[in-house]
mmCIF file of N, CA and C in Angstrom:
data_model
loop_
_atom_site.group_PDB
_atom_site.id
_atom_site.type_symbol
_atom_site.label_atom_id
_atom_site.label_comp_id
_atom_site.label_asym_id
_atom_site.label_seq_id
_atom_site.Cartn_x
_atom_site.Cartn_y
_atom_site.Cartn_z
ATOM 1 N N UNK P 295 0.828 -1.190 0.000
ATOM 2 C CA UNK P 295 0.000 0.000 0.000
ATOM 3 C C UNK P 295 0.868 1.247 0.000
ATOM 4 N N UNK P 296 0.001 2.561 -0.313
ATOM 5 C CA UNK P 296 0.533 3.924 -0.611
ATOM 6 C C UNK P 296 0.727 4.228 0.949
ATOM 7 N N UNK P 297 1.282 5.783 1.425
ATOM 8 C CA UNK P 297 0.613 6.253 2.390
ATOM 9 C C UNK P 297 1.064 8.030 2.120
ATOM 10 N N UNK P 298 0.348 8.568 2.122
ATOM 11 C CA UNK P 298 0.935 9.914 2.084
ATOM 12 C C UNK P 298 0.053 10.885 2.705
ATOM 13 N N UNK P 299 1.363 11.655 3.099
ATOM 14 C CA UNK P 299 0.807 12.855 4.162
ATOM 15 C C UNK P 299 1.226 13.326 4.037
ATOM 16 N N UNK P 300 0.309 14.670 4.023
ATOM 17 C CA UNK P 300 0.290 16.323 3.269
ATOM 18 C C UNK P 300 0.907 16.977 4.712
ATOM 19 N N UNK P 301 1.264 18.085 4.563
ATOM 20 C CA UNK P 301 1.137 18.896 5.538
ATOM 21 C C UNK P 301 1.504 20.626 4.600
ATOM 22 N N UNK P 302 1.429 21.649 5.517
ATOM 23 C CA UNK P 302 1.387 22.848 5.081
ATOM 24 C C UNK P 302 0.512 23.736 4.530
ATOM 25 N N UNK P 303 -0.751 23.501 4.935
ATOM 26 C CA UNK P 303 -1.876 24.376 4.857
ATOM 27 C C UNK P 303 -1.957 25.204 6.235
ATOM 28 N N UNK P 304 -3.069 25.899 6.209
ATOM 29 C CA UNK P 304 -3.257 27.014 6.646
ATOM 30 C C UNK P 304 -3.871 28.266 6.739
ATOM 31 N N UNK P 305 -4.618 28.985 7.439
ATOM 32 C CA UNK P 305 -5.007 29.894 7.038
ATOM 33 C C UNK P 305 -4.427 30.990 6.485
ATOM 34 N N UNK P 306 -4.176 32.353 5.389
ATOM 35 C CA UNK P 306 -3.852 33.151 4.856
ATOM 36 C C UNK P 306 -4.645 34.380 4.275
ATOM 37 N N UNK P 307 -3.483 35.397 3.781
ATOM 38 C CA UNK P 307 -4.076 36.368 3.916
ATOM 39 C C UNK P 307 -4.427 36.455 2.312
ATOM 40 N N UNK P 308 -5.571 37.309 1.501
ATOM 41 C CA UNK P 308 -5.364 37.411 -0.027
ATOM 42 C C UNK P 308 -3.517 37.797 -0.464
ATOM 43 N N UNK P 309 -3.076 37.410 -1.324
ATOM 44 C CA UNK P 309 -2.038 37.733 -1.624
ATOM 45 C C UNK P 309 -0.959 37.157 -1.294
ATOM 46 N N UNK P 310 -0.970 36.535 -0.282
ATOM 47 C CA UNK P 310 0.269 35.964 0.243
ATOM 48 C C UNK P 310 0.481 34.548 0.081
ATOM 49 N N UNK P 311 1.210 33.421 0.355
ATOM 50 C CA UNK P 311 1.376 32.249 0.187
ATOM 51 C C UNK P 311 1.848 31.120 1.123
ATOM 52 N N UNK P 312 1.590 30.257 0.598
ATOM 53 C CA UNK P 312 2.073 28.976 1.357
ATOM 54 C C UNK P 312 2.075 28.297 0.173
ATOM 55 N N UNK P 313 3.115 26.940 1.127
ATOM 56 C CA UNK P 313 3.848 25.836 0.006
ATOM 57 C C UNK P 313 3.289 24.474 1.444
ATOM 58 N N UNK P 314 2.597 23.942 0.255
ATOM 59 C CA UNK P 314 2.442 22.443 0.716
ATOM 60 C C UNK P 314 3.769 21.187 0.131
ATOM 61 N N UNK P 315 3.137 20.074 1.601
ATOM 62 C CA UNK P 315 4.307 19.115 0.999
ATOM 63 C C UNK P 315 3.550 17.888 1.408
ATOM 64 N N UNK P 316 3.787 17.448 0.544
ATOM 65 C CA UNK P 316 2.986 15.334 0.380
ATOM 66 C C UNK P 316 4.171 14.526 0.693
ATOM 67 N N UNK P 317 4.674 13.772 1.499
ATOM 68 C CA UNK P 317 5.529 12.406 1.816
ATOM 69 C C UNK P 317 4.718 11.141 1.005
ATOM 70 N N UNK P 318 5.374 10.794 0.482
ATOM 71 C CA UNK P 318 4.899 9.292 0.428
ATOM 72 C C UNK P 318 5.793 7.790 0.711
ATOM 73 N N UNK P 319 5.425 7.296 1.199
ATOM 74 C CA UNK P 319 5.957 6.173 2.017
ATOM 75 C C UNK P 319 5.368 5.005 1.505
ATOM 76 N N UNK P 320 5.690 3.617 1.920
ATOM 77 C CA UNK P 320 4.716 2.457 1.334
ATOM 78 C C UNK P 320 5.630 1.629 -0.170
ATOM 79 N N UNK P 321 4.698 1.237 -0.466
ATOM 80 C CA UNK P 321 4.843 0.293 -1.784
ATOM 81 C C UNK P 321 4.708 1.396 -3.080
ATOM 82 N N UNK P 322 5.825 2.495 -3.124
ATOM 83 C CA UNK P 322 6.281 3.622 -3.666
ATOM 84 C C UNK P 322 7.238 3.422 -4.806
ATOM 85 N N UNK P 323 6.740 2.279 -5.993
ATOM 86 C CA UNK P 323 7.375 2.053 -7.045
ATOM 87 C C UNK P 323 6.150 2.238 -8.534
ATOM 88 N N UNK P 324 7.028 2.112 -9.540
ATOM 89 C CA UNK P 324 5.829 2.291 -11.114
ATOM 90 C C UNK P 324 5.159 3.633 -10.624
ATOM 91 N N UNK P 325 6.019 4.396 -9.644
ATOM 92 C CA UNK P 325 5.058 6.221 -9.741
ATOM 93 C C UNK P 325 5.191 7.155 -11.137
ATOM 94 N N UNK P 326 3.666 6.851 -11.713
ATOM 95 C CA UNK P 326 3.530 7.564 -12.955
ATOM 96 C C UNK P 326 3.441 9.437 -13.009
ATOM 97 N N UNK P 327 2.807 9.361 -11.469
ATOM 98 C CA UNK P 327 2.459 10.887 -11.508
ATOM 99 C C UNK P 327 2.396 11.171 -9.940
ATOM 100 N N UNK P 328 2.791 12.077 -9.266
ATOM 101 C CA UNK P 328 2.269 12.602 -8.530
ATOM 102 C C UNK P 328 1.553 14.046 -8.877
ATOM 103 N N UNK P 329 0.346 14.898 -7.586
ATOM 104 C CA UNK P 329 -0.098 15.795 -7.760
ATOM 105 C C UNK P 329 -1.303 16.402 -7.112
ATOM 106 N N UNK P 330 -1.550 17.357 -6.897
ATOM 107 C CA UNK P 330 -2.406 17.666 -5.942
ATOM 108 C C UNK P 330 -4.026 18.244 -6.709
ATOM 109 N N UNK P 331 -5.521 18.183 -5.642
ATOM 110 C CA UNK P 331 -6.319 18.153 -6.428
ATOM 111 C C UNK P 331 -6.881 18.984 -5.151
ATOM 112 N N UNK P 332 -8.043 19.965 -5.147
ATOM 113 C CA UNK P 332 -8.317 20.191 -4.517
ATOM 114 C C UNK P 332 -10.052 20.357 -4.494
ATOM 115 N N UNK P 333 -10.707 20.434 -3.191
ATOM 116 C CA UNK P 333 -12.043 20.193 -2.868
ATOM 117 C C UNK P 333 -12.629 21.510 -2.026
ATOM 118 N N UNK P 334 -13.494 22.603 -3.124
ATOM 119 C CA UNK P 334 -14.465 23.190 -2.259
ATOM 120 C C UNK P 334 -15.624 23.002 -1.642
ATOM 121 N N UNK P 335 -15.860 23.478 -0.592
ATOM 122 C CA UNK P 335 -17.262 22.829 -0.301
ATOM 123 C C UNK P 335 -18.489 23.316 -1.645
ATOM 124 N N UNK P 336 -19.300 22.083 -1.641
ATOM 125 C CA UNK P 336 -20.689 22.026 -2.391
ATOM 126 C C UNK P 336 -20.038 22.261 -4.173
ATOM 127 N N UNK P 337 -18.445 21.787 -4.219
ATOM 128 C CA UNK P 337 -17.737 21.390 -5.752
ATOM 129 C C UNK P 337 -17.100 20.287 -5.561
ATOM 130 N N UNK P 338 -17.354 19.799 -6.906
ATOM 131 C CA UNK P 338 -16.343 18.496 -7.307
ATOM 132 C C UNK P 338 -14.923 18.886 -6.706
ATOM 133 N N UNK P 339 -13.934 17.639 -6.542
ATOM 134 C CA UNK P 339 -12.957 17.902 -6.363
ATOM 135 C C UNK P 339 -11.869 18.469 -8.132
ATOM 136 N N UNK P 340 -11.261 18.919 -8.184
ATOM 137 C CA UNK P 340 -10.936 19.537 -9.147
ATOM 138 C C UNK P 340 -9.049 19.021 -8.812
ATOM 139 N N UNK P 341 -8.631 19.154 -10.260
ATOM 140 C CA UNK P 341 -6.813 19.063 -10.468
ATOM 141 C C UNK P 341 -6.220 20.548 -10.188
ATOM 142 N N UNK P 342 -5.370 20.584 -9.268
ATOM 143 C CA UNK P 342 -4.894 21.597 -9.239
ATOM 144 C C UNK P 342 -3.019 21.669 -10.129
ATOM 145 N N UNK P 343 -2.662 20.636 -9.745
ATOM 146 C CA UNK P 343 -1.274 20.263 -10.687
ATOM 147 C C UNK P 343 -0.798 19.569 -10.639
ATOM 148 N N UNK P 344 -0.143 18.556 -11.635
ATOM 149 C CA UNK P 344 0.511 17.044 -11.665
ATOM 150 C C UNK P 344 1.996 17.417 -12.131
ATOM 151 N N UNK P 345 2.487 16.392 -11.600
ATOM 152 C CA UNK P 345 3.933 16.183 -12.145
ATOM 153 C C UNK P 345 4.609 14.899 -12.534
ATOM 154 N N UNK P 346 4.763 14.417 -14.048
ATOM 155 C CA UNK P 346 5.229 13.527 -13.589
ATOM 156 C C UNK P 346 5.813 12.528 -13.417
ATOM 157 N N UNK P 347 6.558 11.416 -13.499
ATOM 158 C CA UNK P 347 7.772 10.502 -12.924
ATOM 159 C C UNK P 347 8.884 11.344 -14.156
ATOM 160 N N UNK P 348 8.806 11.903 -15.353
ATOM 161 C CA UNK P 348 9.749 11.843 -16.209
ATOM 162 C C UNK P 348 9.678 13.684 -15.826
ATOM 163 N N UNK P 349 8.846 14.818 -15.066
ATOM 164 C CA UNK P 349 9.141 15.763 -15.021
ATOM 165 C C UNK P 349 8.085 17.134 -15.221
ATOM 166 N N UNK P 350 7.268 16.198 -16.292
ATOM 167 C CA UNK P 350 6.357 17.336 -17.409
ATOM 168 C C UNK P 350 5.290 17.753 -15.699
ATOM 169 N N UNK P 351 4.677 18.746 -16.291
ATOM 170 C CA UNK P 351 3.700 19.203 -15.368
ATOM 171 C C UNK P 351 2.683 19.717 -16.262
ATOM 172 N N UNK P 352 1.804 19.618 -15.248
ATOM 173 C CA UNK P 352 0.246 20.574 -15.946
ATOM 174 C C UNK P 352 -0.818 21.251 -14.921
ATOM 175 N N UNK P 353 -0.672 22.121 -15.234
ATOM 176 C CA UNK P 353 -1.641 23.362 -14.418
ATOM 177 C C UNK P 353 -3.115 23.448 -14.788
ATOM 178 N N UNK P 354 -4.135 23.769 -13.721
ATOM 179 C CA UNK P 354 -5.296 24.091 -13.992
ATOM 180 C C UNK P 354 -5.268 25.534 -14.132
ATOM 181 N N UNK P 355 -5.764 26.197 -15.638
ATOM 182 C CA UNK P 355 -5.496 27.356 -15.876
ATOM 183 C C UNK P 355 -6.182 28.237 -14.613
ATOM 184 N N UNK P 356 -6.883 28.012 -13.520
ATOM 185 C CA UNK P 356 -7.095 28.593 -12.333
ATOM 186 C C UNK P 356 -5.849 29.415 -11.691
ATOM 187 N N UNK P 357 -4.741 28.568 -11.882
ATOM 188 C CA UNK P 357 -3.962 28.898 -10.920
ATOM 189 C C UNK P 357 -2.388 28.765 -11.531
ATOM 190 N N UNK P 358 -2.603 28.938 -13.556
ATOM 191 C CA UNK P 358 -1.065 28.951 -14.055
ATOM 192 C C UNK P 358 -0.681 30.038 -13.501
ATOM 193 N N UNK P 359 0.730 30.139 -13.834
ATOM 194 C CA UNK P 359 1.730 31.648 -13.358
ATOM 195 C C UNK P 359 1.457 31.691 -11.629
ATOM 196 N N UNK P 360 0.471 31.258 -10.850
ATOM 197 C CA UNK P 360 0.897 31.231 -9.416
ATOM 198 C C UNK P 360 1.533 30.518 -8.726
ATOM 199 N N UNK P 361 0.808 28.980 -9.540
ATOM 200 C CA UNK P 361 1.781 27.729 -8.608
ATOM 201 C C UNK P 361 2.446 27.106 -9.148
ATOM 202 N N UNK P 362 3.275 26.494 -8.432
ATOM 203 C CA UNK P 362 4.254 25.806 -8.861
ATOM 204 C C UNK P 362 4.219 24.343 -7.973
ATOM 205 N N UNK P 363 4.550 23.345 -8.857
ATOM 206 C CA UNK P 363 4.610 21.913 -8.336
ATOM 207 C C UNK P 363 6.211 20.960 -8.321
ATOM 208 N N UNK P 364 7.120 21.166 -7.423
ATOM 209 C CA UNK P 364 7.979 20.229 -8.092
ATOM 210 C C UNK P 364 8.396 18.649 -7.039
ATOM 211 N N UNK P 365 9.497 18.272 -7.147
ATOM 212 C CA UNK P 365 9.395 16.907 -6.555
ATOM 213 C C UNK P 365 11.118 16.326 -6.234
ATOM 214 N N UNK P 366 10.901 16.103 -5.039
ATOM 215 C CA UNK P 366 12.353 15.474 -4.827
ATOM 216 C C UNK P 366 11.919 14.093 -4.572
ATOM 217 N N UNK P 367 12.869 13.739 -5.548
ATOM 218 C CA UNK P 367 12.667 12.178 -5.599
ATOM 219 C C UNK P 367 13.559 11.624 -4.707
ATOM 220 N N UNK P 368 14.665 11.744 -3.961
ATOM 221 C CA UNK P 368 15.312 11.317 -2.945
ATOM 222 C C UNK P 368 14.209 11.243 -1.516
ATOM 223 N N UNK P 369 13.499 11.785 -1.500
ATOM 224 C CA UNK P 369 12.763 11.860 -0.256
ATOM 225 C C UNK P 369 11.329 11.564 -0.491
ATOM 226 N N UNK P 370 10.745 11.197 -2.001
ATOM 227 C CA UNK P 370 9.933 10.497 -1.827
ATOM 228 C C UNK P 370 8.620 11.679 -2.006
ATOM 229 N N UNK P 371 8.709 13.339 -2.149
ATOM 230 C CA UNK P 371 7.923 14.129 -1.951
ATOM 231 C C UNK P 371 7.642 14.906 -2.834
ATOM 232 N N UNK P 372 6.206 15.724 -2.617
ATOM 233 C CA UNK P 372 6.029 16.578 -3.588
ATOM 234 C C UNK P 372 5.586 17.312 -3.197
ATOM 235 N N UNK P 373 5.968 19.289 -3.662
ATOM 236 C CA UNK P 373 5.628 20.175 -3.346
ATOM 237 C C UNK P 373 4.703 21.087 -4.173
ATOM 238 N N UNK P 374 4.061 21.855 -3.124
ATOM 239 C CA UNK P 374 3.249 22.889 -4.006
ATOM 240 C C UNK P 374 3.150 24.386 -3.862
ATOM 241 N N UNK P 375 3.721 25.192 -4.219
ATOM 242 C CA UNK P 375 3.983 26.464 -4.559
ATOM 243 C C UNK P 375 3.223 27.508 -4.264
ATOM 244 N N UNK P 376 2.209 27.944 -3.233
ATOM 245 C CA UNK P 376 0.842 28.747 -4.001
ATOM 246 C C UNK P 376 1.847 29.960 -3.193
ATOM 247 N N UNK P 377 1.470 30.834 -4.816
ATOM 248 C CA UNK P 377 2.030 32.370 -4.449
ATOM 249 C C UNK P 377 0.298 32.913 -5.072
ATOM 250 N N UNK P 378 0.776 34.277 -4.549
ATOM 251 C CA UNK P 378 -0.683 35.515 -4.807
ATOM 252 C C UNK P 378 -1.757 34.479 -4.735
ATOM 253 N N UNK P 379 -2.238 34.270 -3.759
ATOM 254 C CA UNK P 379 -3.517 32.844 -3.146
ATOM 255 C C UNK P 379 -4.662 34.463 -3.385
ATOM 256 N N UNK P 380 -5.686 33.660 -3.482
ATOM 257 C CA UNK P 380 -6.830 34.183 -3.867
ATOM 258 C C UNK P 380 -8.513 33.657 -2.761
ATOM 259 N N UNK P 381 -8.751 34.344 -2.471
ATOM 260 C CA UNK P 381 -10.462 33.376 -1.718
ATOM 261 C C UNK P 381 -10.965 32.083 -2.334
ATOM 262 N N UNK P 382 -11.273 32.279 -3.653
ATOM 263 C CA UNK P 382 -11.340 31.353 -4.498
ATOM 264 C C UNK P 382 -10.640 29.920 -4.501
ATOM 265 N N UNK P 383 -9.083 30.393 -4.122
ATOM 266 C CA UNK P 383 -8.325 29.208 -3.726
ATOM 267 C C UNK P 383 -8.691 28.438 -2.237
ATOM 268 N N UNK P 384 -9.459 28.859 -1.486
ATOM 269 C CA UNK P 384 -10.374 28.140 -0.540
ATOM 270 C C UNK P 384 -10.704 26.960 -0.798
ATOM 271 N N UNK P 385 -10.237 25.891 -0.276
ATOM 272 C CA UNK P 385 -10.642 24.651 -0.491
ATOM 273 C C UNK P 385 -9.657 23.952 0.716
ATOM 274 N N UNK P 386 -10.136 22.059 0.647
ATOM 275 C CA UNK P 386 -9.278 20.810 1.127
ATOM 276 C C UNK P 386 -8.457 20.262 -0.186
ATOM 277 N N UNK P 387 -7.187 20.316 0.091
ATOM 278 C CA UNK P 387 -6.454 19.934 -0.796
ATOM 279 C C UNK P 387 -5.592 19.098 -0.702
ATOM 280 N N UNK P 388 -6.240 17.966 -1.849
ATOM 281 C CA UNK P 388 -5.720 16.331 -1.567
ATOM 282 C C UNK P 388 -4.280 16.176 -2.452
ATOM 283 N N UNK P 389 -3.226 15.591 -1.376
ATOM 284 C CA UNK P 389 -2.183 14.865 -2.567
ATOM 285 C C UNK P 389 -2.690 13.475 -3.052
ATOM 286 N N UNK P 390 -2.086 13.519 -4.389
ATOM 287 C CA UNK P 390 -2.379 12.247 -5.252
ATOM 288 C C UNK P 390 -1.466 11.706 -5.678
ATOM 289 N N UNK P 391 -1.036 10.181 -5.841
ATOM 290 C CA UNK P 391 0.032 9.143 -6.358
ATOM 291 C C UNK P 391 -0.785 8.646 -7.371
ATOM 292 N N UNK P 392 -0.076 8.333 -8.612
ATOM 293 C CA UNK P 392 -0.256 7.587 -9.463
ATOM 294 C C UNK P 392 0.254 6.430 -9.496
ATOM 295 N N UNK P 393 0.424 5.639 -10.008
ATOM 296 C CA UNK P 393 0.871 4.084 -9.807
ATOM 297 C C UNK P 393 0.436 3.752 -11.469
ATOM 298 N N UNK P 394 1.208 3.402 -12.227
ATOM 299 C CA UNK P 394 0.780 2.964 -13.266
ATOM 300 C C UNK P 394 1.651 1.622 -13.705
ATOM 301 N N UNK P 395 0.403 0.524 -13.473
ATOM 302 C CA UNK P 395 1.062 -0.891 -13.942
ATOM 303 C C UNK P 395 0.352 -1.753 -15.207
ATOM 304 N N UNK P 396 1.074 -2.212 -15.888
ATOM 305 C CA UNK P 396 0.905 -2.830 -17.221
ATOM 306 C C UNK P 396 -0.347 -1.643 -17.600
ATOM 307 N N UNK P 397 -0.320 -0.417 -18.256
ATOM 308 C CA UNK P 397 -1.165 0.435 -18.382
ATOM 309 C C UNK P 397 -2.468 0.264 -17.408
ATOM 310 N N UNK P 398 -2.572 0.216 -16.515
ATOM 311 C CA UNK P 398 -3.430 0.296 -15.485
ATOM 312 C C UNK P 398 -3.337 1.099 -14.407
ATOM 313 N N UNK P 399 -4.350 2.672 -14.305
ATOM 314 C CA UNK P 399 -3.797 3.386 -13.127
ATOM 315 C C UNK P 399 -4.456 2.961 -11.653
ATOM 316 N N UNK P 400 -3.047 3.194 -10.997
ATOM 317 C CA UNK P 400 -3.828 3.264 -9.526
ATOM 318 C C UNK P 400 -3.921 4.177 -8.726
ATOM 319 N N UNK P 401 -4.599 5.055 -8.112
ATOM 320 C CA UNK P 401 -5.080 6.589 -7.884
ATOM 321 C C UNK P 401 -4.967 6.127 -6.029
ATOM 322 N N UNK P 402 -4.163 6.798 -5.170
ATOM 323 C CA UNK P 402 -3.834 6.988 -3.944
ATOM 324 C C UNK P 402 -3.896 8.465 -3.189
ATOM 325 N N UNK P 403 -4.404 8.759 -2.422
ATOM 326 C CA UNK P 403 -5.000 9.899 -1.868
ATOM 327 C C UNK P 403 -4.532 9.783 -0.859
ATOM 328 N N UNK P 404 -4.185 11.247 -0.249
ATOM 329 C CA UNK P 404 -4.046 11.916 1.614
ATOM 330 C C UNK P 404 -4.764 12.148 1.753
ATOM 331 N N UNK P 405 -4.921 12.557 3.029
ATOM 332 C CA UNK P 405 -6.290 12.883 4.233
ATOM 333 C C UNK P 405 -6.688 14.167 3.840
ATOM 334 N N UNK P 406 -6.003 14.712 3.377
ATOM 335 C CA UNK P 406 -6.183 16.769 2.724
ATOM 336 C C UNK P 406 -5.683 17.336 4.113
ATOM 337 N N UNK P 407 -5.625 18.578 3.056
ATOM 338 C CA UNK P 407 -5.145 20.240 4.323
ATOM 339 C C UNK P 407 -6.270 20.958 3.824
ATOM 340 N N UNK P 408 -6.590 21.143 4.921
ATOM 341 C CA UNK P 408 -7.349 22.632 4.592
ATOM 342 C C UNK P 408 -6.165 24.272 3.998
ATOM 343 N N UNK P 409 -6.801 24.716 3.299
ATOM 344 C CA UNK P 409 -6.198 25.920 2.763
ATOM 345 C C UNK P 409 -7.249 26.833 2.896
ATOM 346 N N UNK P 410 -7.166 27.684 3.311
ATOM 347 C CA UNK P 410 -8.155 29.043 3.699
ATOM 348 C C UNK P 410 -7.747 30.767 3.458
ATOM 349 N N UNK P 411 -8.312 31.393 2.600
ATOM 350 C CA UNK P 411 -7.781 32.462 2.011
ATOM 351 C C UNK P 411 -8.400 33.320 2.553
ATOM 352 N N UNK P 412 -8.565 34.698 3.245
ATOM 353 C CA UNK P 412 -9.301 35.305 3.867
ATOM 354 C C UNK P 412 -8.499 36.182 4.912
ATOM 355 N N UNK P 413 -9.078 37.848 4.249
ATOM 356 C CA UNK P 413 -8.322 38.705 5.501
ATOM 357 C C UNK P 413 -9.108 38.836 6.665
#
């Protein structure tokens, strides 16, 4: 099994930022993608940005030019960037593992952080 845990949310002010970070631990091989997705209340959960095993990334045009996603692979982690945060960016925001075997994905989730934007 996966296991990963987020940490680095928080409440904030409009404008300012925080950087999240996902550990993953476990049966942590064939990682196709990591990446984070996030959940407002009374919305689908939505992609906020992937990265992945070979480098490429992809942004939800919500939030190109603010965040940034990258990944140290010595430690197993992945980070997330949020500069100029917005209300809007209000949500629980889940890290995600990919696992991709004989073309078959396997989708692994954290517990979420809350992220809260608000002066």
């Amino acid at each position: 099994q996966v296991q990963l845990v987020e940490s680095g949310g928080g409440l904030v002010q409009p404008g300012g930022s925080l950087r999240l970070s996902c550990a993953a631990s476990g049966s942590i091989f064939s990682i196709y993608a990591m990446g984070w997705y996030r959940q407002a209340p009374g919305k689908q959960r939505e992609l906020v940005a992937v990265i992945t095993s070979g480098g490429n990334t992809n942004f939800s045009d919500s939030v190109k030019g603010r965040f940034t996603i990258s990944r140290d692979n010595a430690k197993n982690t992945v980070y997330l960037q949020m500069n100029s945060l917005k209300p809007e960016d209000t949500a629980v925001y889940y890290c995600n593992l990919r696992r991709r075997l004989w073309s078959n994905d396997y989708d692994y989730w954290g517990q979420g952080t809350q992220v809260t934007v608000s002066s």
